[in-house]
Coordinates of N, CA and C in Angstrom, one line a residue:
M1 N 33.2 58.3 15.2 CA 31.8 58.3 15.1 C 31.2 57.4 14.0
K2 N 31.9 57.5 12.8 CA 31.5 56.8 11.7 C 31.6 55.3 12.0
D3 N 32.7 54.9 12.7 CA 32.8 53.4 13.0 C 31.7 53.0 13.9
K4 N 31.4 53.9 14.9 CA 30.3 53.5 15.8 C 28.9 53.5 15.1
S5 N 28.7 54.4 14.3 CA 27.4 54.4 13.5 C 27.3 53.2 12.6
G6 N 28.4 52.9 12.0 CA 28.4 51.7 11.1 C 28.2 50.4 11.9
L7 N 28.8 50.3 13.1 CA 28.6 49.1 14.0 C 27.1 49.0 14.4
L8 N 26.5 50.2 14.8 CA 25.1 50.1 15.2 C 24.2 49.7 14.0
G9 N 24.6 50.2 12.8 CA 23.8 49.9 11.6 C 23.9 48.4 11.3
M10 N 25.1 47.8 11.5 CA 25.2 46.4 11.3 C 24.4 45.6 12.3
M11 N 24.5 46.1 13.5 CA 23.7 45.4 14.6 C 22.2 45.4 14.3
K12 N 21.7 46.6 13.9 CA 20.3 46.7 13.5 C 19.9 45.7 12.4
L13 N 20.8 45.7 11.4 CA 20.5 44.8 10.2 C 20.5 43.4 10.7
G14 N 21.5 43.0 11.6 CA 21.5 41.7 12.1 C 20.3 41.3 12.8
I15 N 19.8 42.2 13.7 CA 18.6 42.0 14.4 C 17.4 41.8 13.5
I16 N 17.3 42.7 12.5 CA 16.2 42.6 11.6 C 16.2 41.2 10.8
L17 N 17.4 40.9 10.4 CA 17.6 39.6 9.7 C 17.2 38.4 10.6
A18 N 17.6 38.5 11.9 CA 17.3 37.4 12.8 C 15.8 37.3 13.0
I19 N 15.1 38.5 13.1 CA 13.7 38.5 13.3 C 13.0 37.9 12.1
F20 N 13.4 38.2 10.9 CA 12.9 37.7 9.6 C 13.1 36.1 9.6
A21 N 14.3 35.7 10.0 CA 14.6 34.3 9.9 C 13.8 33.5 10.9
A22 N 13.6 34.1 12.1 CA 12.7 33.4 13.1 C 11.3 33.4 12.6
A23 N 10.8 34.4 12.0 CA 9.4 34.5 11.5 C 9.3 33.4 10.4
A24 N 10.3 33.3 9.5 CA 10.2 32.4 8.4 C 10.2 30.9 9.0
C25 N 11.0 30.7 10.0 CA 11.0 29.3 10.6 C 9.7 29.0 11.2
I26 N 9.1 30.0 11.9 CA 7.7 29.7 12.5 C 6.7 29.4 11.4
M27 N 6.8 30.2 10.3 CA 5.8 30.0 9.2 C 6.0 28.6 8.6
L28 N 7.3 28.2 8.4 CA 7.6 26.9 7.8 C 7.1 25.8 8.7
A29 N 7.2 26.0 10.0 CA 6.7 25.0 11.0 C 5.2 24.8 10.9
F30 N 4.5 25.9 10.7 CA 3.1 25.9 10.6 C 2.7 25.2 9.3
V31 N 3.4 25.5 8.2 CA 3.1 24.9 6.9 C 3.4 23.4 6.9
Y32 N 4.5 23.1 7.6 CA 4.9 21.6 7.7 C 3.8 20.9 8.4
T33 N 3.4 21.4 9.6 CA 2.4 20.8 10.4 C 1.1 20.6 9.6
G34 N 0.7 21.7 8.9 CA -0.6 21.6 8.2 C -0.5 20.6 7.0
T35 N 0.7 20.6 6.3 CA 0.9 19.7 5.2 C 0.9 18.3 5.7
S36 N 1.6 18.0 6.8 CA 1.7 16.7 7.3 C 0.3 16.1 7.7
T37 N -0.5 17.0 8.2 CA -1.9 16.6 8.6 C -2.6 16.2 7.3
I38 N -2.5 17.1 6.3 CA -3.2 16.8 5.1 C -2.8 15.5 4.4
I39 N -1.4 15.3 4.4 CA -0.9 14.1 3.8 C -1.4 12.9 4.6
A40 N -1.4 12.9 5.9 CA -1.8 11.8 6.8 C -3.3 11.5 6.5
H41 N -4.1 12.5 6.3 CA -5.5 12.3 6.0 C -5.7 11.7 4.7
R42 N -4.9 12.2 3.7 CA -4.9 11.6 2.4 C -4.5 10.2 2.3
Q43 N -3.4 9.8 3.0 CA -3.0 8.5 3.1 C -4.0 7.5 3.7
Q44 N -4.7 8.0 4.8 CA -5.7 7.2 5.4 C -6.9 7.0 4.5
A45 N -7.2 8.1 3.7 CA -8.3 8.0 2.8 C -8.0 7.0 1.7
D46 N -6.8 7.0 1.2 CA -6.3 6.1 0.1 C -6.4 4.6 0.7
L47 N -5.9 4.5 1.9 CA -6.0 3.1 2.5 C -7.4 2.6 2.7
D48 N -8.3 3.5 3.2 CA -9.7 3.1 3.3 C -10.3 2.7 2.0
A49 N -10.0 3.5 1.0 CA -10.6 3.2 -0.3 C -10.1 1.9 -0.9
A50 N -8.8 1.6 -0.7 CA -8.2 0.4 -1.2 C -8.8 -0.8 -0.4
L51 N -8.9 -0.7 0.9 CA -9.5 -1.8 1.6 C -11.0 -2.1 1.2
R52 N -11.7 -1.0 1.0 CA -13.1 -1.2 0.6 C -13.2 -1.7 -0.8
E53 N -12.2 -1.4 -1.7 CA -12.2 -1.9 -3.0 C -12.0 -3.5 -3.0
L54 N -11.2 -3.9 -2.1 CA -10.9 -5.4 -2.0 C -12.0 -6.2 -1.2
F55 N -12.6 -5.5 -0.3 CA -13.7 -6.1 0.5 C -14.8 -5.1 0.7
S56 N -15.7 -5.0 -0.3 CA -16.7 -3.9 -0.3 C -17.8 -4.1 0.8
D57 N -18.0 -5.4 1.2 CA -19.1 -5.7 2.1 C -18.6 -5.8 3.6
A58 N -17.3 -5.5 3.9 CA -16.8 -5.6 5.2 C -17.4 -4.6 6.2
D59 N -17.5 -5.0 7.5 CA -18.0 -4.0 8.5 C -16.8 -3.2 9.0
D60 N -15.6 -3.9 9.1 CA -14.5 -3.2 9.7 C -13.2 -3.9 9.2
F61 N -12.1 -3.2 9.4 CA -10.7 -3.8 9.1 C -9.9 -3.6 10.4
V62 N -9.3 -4.7 10.9 CA -8.6 -4.6 12.1 C -7.1 -4.9 11.8
L63 N -6.2 -4.1 12.2 CA -4.8 -4.2 12.0 C -4.3 -5.4 12.9
V64 N -3.6 -6.4 12.3 CA -3.0 -7.5 13.0 C -1.5 -7.6 12.7
Y65 N -0.8 -8.3 13.5 CA 0.6 -8.3 13.4 C 1.3 -9.7 13.3
D66 N 0.5 -10.7 13.2 CA 1.1 -12.1 13.2 C 0.9 -12.9 11.9
I67 N 0.7 -12.2 10.8 CA 0.7 -12.9 9.5 C 2.1 -12.8 8.9
Q68 N 2.6 -14.0 8.6 CA 4.0 -14.1 8.2 C 4.1 -14.5 6.7
S69 N 5.0 -13.9 6.0 CA 5.2 -14.2 4.6 C 5.9 -15.5 4.4
P70 N 5.4 -16.4 3.5 CA 6.1 -17.7 3.3 C 7.2 -17.5 2.2
D71 N 7.4 -16.3 1.7 CA 8.4 -16.1 0.6 C 9.3 -15.0 1.1
R72 N 10.6 -15.3 1.2 CA 11.6 -14.3 1.7 C 11.7 -13.1 0.8
A73 N 11.3 -13.2 -0.4 CA 11.4 -12.1 -1.4 C 10.2 -11.1 -1.2
V74 N 9.2 -11.6 -0.5 CA 8.0 -10.8 -0.4 C 7.8 -10.3 1.1
A75 N 7.8 -9.0 1.3 CA 7.7 -8.5 2.7 C 6.2 -8.1 2.9
I76 N 5.7 -8.5 4.0 CA 4.3 -8.0 4.4 C 4.5 -6.8 5.3
E77 N 4.0 -5.7 4.8 CA 4.2 -4.4 5.5 C 3.1 -4.1 6.5
N78 N 1.9 -4.5 6.1 CA 0.7 -4.4 7.0 C -0.3 -5.4 6.7
S79 N -1.0 -5.8 7.8 CA -2.0 -6.9 7.6 C -3.3 -6.4 8.3
Y80 N -4.4 -6.7 7.6 CA -5.7 -6.3 8.2 C -6.7 -7.5 8.1
A81 N -7.2 -7.8 9.3 CA -8.3 -8.8 9.3 C -9.6 -8.1 8.9
V82 N -10.3 -8.8 8.1 CA -11.6 -8.3 7.5 C -12.8 -8.9 8.4
I83 N -13.5 -7.9 8.9 CA -14.6 -8.3 9.8 C -16.0 -8.1 9.2
K84 N -16.9 -9.1 9.3 CA -18.3 -8.9 8.9 C -19.1 -9.7 9.8
N85 N -20.2 -9.0 10.4 CA -21.0 -9.7 11.4 C -20.3 -10.4 12.5
N86 N -19.2 -9.7 13.0 CA -18.4 -10.1 14.1 C -17.6 -11.4 13.8
E87 N -17.4 -11.7 12.5 CA -16.6 -12.8 12.1 C -15.6 -12.4 11.1
I88 N -14.5 -13.1 11.1 CA -13.4 -12.9 10.2 C -13.7 -13.5 8.8
I89 N -13.8 -12.7 7.8 CA -14.1 -13.3 6.5 C -12.9 -13.3 5.5
G90 N -11.8 -12.8 6.0 CA -10.6 -12.8 5.2 C -9.6 -11.8 5.8
A91 N -8.6 -11.5 4.9 CA -7.6 -10.5 5.3 C -7.1 -9.8 4.1
V92 N -6.6 -8.6 4.3 CA -5.9 -7.8 3.3 C -4.5 -7.5 3.7
L93 N -3.6 -7.8 2.8 CA -2.1 -7.6 3.1 C -1.6 -6.5 2.2
S94 N -0.7 -5.7 2.8 CA 0.1 -4.7 2.0 C 1.5 -5.4 1.9
L95 N 1.9 -5.6 0.6 CA 3.1 -6.3 0.3 C 4.1 -5.5 -0.5
S96 N 5.4 -5.8 -0.3 CA 6.4 -5.2 -1.1 C 7.4 -6.2 -1.6
R97 N 7.8 -6.1 -2.9 CA 8.7 -7.0 -3.5 C 9.6 -6.3 -4.5
A98 N 10.8 -6.7 -4.7 CA 11.6 -6.1 -5.7 C 11.1 -6.5 -7.1
S99 N 11.0 -5.4 -8.0 CA 10.5 -5.6 -9.3 C 11.7 -5.2 -10.3
Y100 N 11.3 -4.8 -11.5 CA 12.3 -4.5 -12.5 C 13.1 -3.2 -12.1
N101 N 12.5 -2.2 -11.6 CA 13.2 -0.9 -11.4 C 12.9 -0.4 -9.9
G102 N 13.0 -1.3 -9.0 CA 12.7 -0.9 -7.6 C 11.6 -1.7 -7.0
Q103 N 11.1 -1.3 -5.8 CA 10.1 -2.1 -5.1 C 8.7 -1.8 -5.7
I104 N 7.9 -2.8 -5.8 CA 6.5 -2.7 -6.2 C 5.7 -3.1 -5.0
K105 N 4.7 -2.2 -4.7 CA 3.9 -2.4 -3.5 C 2.5 -2.6 -3.9
I106 N 1.9 -3.7 -3.4 CA 0.5 -4.0 -3.8 C -0.3 -4.3 -2.5
M107 N -1.6 -4.3 -2.7 CA -2.5 -4.7 -1.6 C -3.3 -5.9 -2.2
T108 N -3.4 -6.9 -1.5 CA -4.1 -8.1 -1.9 C -5.2 -8.6 -0.9
G109 N -6.4 -8.8 -1.4 CA -7.4 -9.4 -0.5 C -7.5 -10.9 -0.6
V110 N -7.6 -11.6 0.5 CA -7.8 -13.0 0.4 C -9.0 -13.4 1.3
S111 N -9.9 -14.1 0.8 CA -11.1 -14.5 1.6 C -10.8 -15.7 2.5
A112 N -11.6 -15.9 3.5 CA -11.4 -17.1 4.3 C -11.6 -18.4 3.6
M113 N -12.2 -18.3 2.4 CA -12.4 -19.5 1.6 C -11.2 -19.8 0.7
G114 N -10.2 -19.0 0.8 CA -9.0 -19.2 0.0 C -9.0 -18.6 -1.4
A115 N -9.8 -17.6 -1.6 CA -9.9 -17.0 -2.9 C -9.3 -15.5 -2.9
I116 N -8.7 -15.1 -4.0 CA -8.3 -13.7 -4.1 C -9.5 -12.8 -4.4
T117 N -9.7 -11.8 -3.5 CA -10.8 -10.9 -3.8 C -10.5 -9.7 -4.6
G118 N -9.2 -9.5 -4.8 CA -8.7 -8.4 -5.6 C -7.3 -8.1 -5.4
V119 N -6.7 -7.4 -6.3 CA -5.3 -6.9 -6.2 C -5.3 -5.4 -6.6
K120 N -4.6 -4.6 -5.9 CA -4.4 -3.2 -6.2 C -2.9 -2.8 -6.1
I121 N -2.4 -2.3 -7.2 CA -1.0 -1.8 -7.3 C -1.0 -0.4 -6.6
M122 N -0.3 -0.3 -5.5 CA -0.2 1.0 -4.8 C 0.9 1.9 -5.2
E123 N 2.1 1.3 -5.4 CA 3.3 2.0 -5.8 C 4.2 1.2 -6.7
H124 N 4.9 1.9 -7.6 CA 5.8 1.2 -8.5 C 6.7 2.2 -9.2
T125 N 7.8 1.8 -9.6 CA 8.7 2.7 -10.4 C 9.2 2.0 -11.7
D126 N 8.4 1.0 -12.2 CA 8.7 0.3 -13.4 C 8.5 1.1 -14.6
T127 N 9.0 0.6 -15.7 CA 9.1 1.4 -17.0 C 7.7 1.8 -17.5
P128 N 7.4 3.0 -17.8 CA 6.2 3.4 -18.4 C 6.0 2.7 -19.8
G129 N 4.7 2.2 -20.0 CA 4.5 1.5 -21.2 C 4.8 0.1 -21.2
L130 N 5.6 -0.3 -20.2 CA 6.0 -1.8 -20.0 C 5.5 -2.3 -18.7
G131 N 6.4 -2.3 -17.7 CA 6.1 -2.8 -16.4 C 5.0 -2.0 -15.7
A132 N 4.9 -0.7 -16.0 CA 3.9 0.2 -15.4 C 2.5 -0.2 -15.8
N133 N 2.4 -1.0 -16.8 CA 1.0 -1.5 -17.2 C 0.4 -2.4 -16.2
A134 N 1.2 -2.8 -15.2 CA 0.7 -3.7 -14.1 C -0.4 -2.9 -13.4
A135 N -0.3 -1.6 -13.3 CA -1.2 -0.8 -12.5 C -2.2 -0.1 -13.4
S136 N -2.2 -0.3 -14.7 CA -3.0 0.5 -15.6 C -4.4 -0.1 -15.7
S137 N -5.4 0.7 -15.6 CA -6.8 0.3 -15.8 C -7.2 0.2 -17.2
S138 N -6.3 0.6 -18.1 CA -6.6 0.6 -19.6 C -5.7 -0.4 -20.3
Y139 N -4.9 -1.2 -19.6 CA -4.1 -2.2 -20.2 C -4.8 -3.6 -19.9
F140 N -5.2 -4.3 -21.0 CA -6.0 -5.5 -20.8 C -5.2 -6.7 -21.3
V141 N -5.2 -7.7 -20.4 CA -4.7 -9.0 -20.9 C -5.7 -9.8 -21.6
D142 N -7.0 -9.4 -21.4 CA -8.1 -10.0 -22.1 C -9.0 -8.8 -22.5
R143 N -8.8 -8.2 -23.6 CA -9.6 -7.0 -24.0 C -11.1 -7.3 -24.2
A144 N -11.3 -8.5 -24.8 CA -12.7 -8.9 -25.0 C -13.5 -9.0 -23.7
G145 N -12.8 -9.5 -22.7 CA -13.4 -9.7 -21.4 C -13.3 -8.5 -20.5
G146 N -12.5 -7.5 -20.9 CA -12.3 -6.3 -20.1 C -11.4 -6.6 -18.9
I147 N -10.5 -7.6 -19.0 CA -9.7 -8.0 -17.8 C -8.3 -7.3 -17.8
T148 N -8.0 -6.6 -16.8 CA -6.7 -6.0 -16.7 C -5.7 -7.0 -16.2
F149 N -4.4 -6.6 -16.2 CA -3.4 -7.5 -15.6 C -3.7 -7.8 -14.2
Y150 N -3.9 -6.8 -13.4 CA -4.1 -7.0 -11.9 C -5.5 -7.7 -11.7
G151 N -6.5 -7.4 -12.6 CA -7.8 -7.9 -12.5 C -7.9 -9.4 -12.7
Q152 N -6.9 -10.0 -13.4 CA -7.0 -11.5 -13.7 C -6.8 -12.3 -12.4
F153 N -6.3 -11.7 -11.3 CA -6.0 -12.5 -10.1 C -7.3 -12.7 -9.3
T154 N -8.3 -11.8 -9.5 CA -9.5 -11.9 -8.7 C -10.2 -13.2 -9.0
G155 N -10.5 -13.9 -7.9 CA -11.2 -15.2 -8.0 C -10.2 -16.4 -8.0
K156 N -8.9 -16.2 -8.2 CA -8.0 -17.3 -8.1 C -8.0 -17.9 -6.8
K157 N -7.7 -19.2 -6.7 CA -7.7 -20.0 -5.5 C -6.2 -20.1 -5.0
I158 N -6.1 -20.4 -3.7 CA -4.8 -20.6 -3.1 C -4.1 -21.8 -3.8
T159 N -4.9 -22.7 -4.3 CA -4.3 -23.9 -4.9 C -3.8 -23.7 -6.4
D160 N -4.1 -22.5 -6.9 CA -3.6 -22.2 -8.3 C -2.1 -22.0 -8.3
P161 N -1.5 -22.2 -9.4 CA 0.0 -22.0 -9.5 C 0.5 -20.6 -9.4
F162 N -0.3 -19.6 -9.9 CA 0.2 -18.2 -9.9 C 1.5 -18.1 -10.6
E163 N 1.6 -18.7 -11.8 CA 2.8 -18.8 -12.6 C 2.6 -18.0 -13.9
V164 N 3.5 -17.1 -14.1 CA 3.5 -16.3 -15.4 C 3.7 -17.3 -16.6
K165 N 2.9 -17.1 -17.6 CA 2.9 -17.9 -18.8 C 2.3 -19.3 -18.6
N166 N 1.7 -19.5 -17.4 CA 1.0 -20.7 -17.1 C -0.5 -20.3 -16.8
D167 N -0.8 -19.9 -15.6 CA -2.2 -19.5 -15.3 C -2.2 -17.9 -15.2
V168 N -1.1 -17.3 -15.3 CA -1.1 -15.8 -15.3 C -0.6 -15.3 -16.6
I169 N -1.4 -14.4 -17.2 CA -1.0 -13.8 -18.5 C 0.0 -12.7 -18.2
T170 N 1.1 -12.7 -18.9 CA 2.2 -11.7 -18.6 C 1.9 -10.4 -19.3
I171 N 2.5 -9.4 -18.8 CA 2.5 -8.1 -19.4 C 3.5 -8.1 -20.6
T172 N 3.1 -7.7 -21.7 CA 4.0 -7.7 -22.9 C 5.4 -7.0 -22.6
A173 N 6.5 -7.8 -22.8 CA 7.8 -7.3 -22.6 C 8.1 -6.8 -21.2
A174 N 7.4 -7.4 -20.2 CA 7.6 -7.0 -18.8 C 7.4 -8.3 -17.9
T175 N 8.2 -9.3 -18.2 CA 8.1 -10.5 -17.4 C 8.5 -10.4 -16.0
V176 N 9.5 -9.5 -15.7 CA 10.0 -9.4 -14.3 C 8.9 -8.8 -13.5
T177 N 8.2 -7.7 -14.0 CA 7.1 -7.1 -13.2 C 6.0 -8.1 -13.0
S178 N 5.7 -8.8 -14.1 CA 4.6 -9.8 -14.0 C 4.8 -10.8 -12.9
E179 N 6.1 -11.3 -12.9 CA 6.5 -12.3 -11.9 C 6.5 -11.7 -10.5
A180 N 6.9 -10.5 -10.4 CA 6.9 -9.8 -9.0 C 5.5 -9.8 -8.4
V181 N 4.5 -9.4 -9.3 CA 3.2 -9.3 -8.8 C 2.6 -10.6 -8.5
S182 N 2.8 -11.6 -9.4 CA 2.3 -12.9 -9.3 C 2.8 -13.6 -8.0
S183 N 4.1 -13.5 -7.7 CA 4.7 -14.1 -6.6 C 4.2 -13.5 -5.3
S184 N 3.9 -12.2 -5.3 CA 3.4 -11.4 -4.2 C 2.0 -11.9 -3.8
V185 N 1.2 -12.0 -4.9 CA -0.2 -12.5 -4.7 C -0.3 -13.9 -4.1
K186 N 0.6 -14.7 -4.7 CA 0.7 -16.1 -4.2 C 1.1 -16.1 -2.7
A187 N 2.1 -15.3 -2.4 CA 2.6 -15.3 -1.0 C 1.4 -14.8 -0.1
A188 N 0.6 -13.8 -0.5 CA -0.5 -13.4 0.3 C -1.5 -14.5 0.5
A189 N -1.8 -15.2 -0.5 CA -2.8 -16.3 -0.4 C -2.3 -17.4 0.6
L190 N -1.1 -17.7 0.5 CA -0.5 -18.8 1.4 C -0.4 -18.2 2.8
A191 N 0.0 -17.0 3.0 CA 0.2 -16.4 4.3 C -1.2 -16.3 5.1
V192 N -2.2 -15.9 4.4 CA -3.5 -15.8 5.0 C -4.1 -17.1 5.4
A193 N -3.9 -18.1 4.5 CA -4.4 -19.4 4.7 C -3.7 -20.0 6.0
Q194 N -2.4 -19.8 6.1 CA -1.7 -20.4 7.2 C -2.1 -19.7 8.5
W195 N -2.3 -18.3 8.4 CA -2.7 -17.6 9.6 C -4.1 -18.0 10.1
L196 N -5.0 -18.2 9.2 CA -6.4 -18.7 9.6 C -6.3 -20.1 10.2
K197 N -5.4 -20.9 9.7 CA -5.3 -22.2 10.2 C -4.6 -22.3 11.6
D198 N -3.6 -21.5 11.8 CA -2.8 -21.5 13.1 C -3.2 -20.6 14.2
A199 N -3.7 -19.4 13.8 CA -3.9 -18.4 14.8 C -5.2 -18.5 15.5
D200 N -5.3 -18.0 16.7 CA -6.6 -17.9 17.4 C -7.2 -16.6 17.0
V201 N -7.8 -16.6 15.8 CA -8.3 -15.3 15.2 C -9.6 -14.8 16.0
N202 N -10.0 -15.5 17.0 CA -11.1 -15.0 17.8 C -10.6 -14.0 18.9
L203 N -9.3 -13.9 19.0 CA -8.7 -13.0 20.0 C -8.0 -11.9 19.4
L204 N -8.7 -11.1 18.5 CA -8.1 -10.0 17.8 C -8.1 -8.8 18.6
P205 N -7.0 -7.9 18.5 CA -7.0 -6.6 19.2 C -8.1 -5.7 18.6
A206 N -8.7 -5.0 19.5 CA -9.8 -4.1 19.0 C -9.2 -2.8 18.4
V207 N -8.5 -2.9 17.4 CA -7.9 -1.7 16.7 C -8.2 -1.7 15.3
S208 N -9.2 -0.9 14.9 CA -9.6 -0.8 13.5 C -8.8 0.2 12.8
T209 N -8.9 0.3 11.5 CA -8.2 1.3 10.7 C -8.7 2.7 10.9
G210 N -9.9 2.8 11.5 CA -10.5 4.1 11.7 C -11.2 4.7 10.5
G211 N -11.3 3.8 9.5 CA -12.0 4.3 8.2 C -13.5 4.3 8.4
E212 N -14.2 4.8 7.3 CA -15.6 4.8 7.3 C -16.2 3.4 7.2
K213 N -17.3 3.2 7.8 CA -17.9 1.9 7.7 C -18.8 1.9 6.4

């Protein structure tokens, strides 16, 4: 009888544990779904904010797929045509390139006139206090003028060299990071210029980012 009672007790315990495990799995699934939704909304909000920062007067941003990088070291992850008054006034590119301590990801706006409208560092793993200053709003390459490292690219033309220690002021003791950003911005300028020259940009797919106007 003891053996039978013990067996029943073990079965009951197993059933209880199975119920708890199933409940925990269901709860985790709900948490994951909810968290994934929140993360997706947050990522979309960050994207919308970055696009607006680079082209504040745009009516819409349309995802396009035919802008090619002229630099094998620079990958174009996403491209957005910038629309205003039903005309393309430029493009924004999300770019990735190897830097000092991993990939550095930036967004660059390029106007149809061939000028950089802005640069935003989205992700990096470079050294704090050195390469990380590329993304810092408190690190100035021109303190008197209030110009940050990434801010110095705004207004540059496609014809500019984009060369560190030439027309680009380097981050102190972070030449590799400085060159990674500079070459990425140059690649963006060249890529958008070629796209506007070659592509039939009047036949864009009607797929916007879904962000606020």
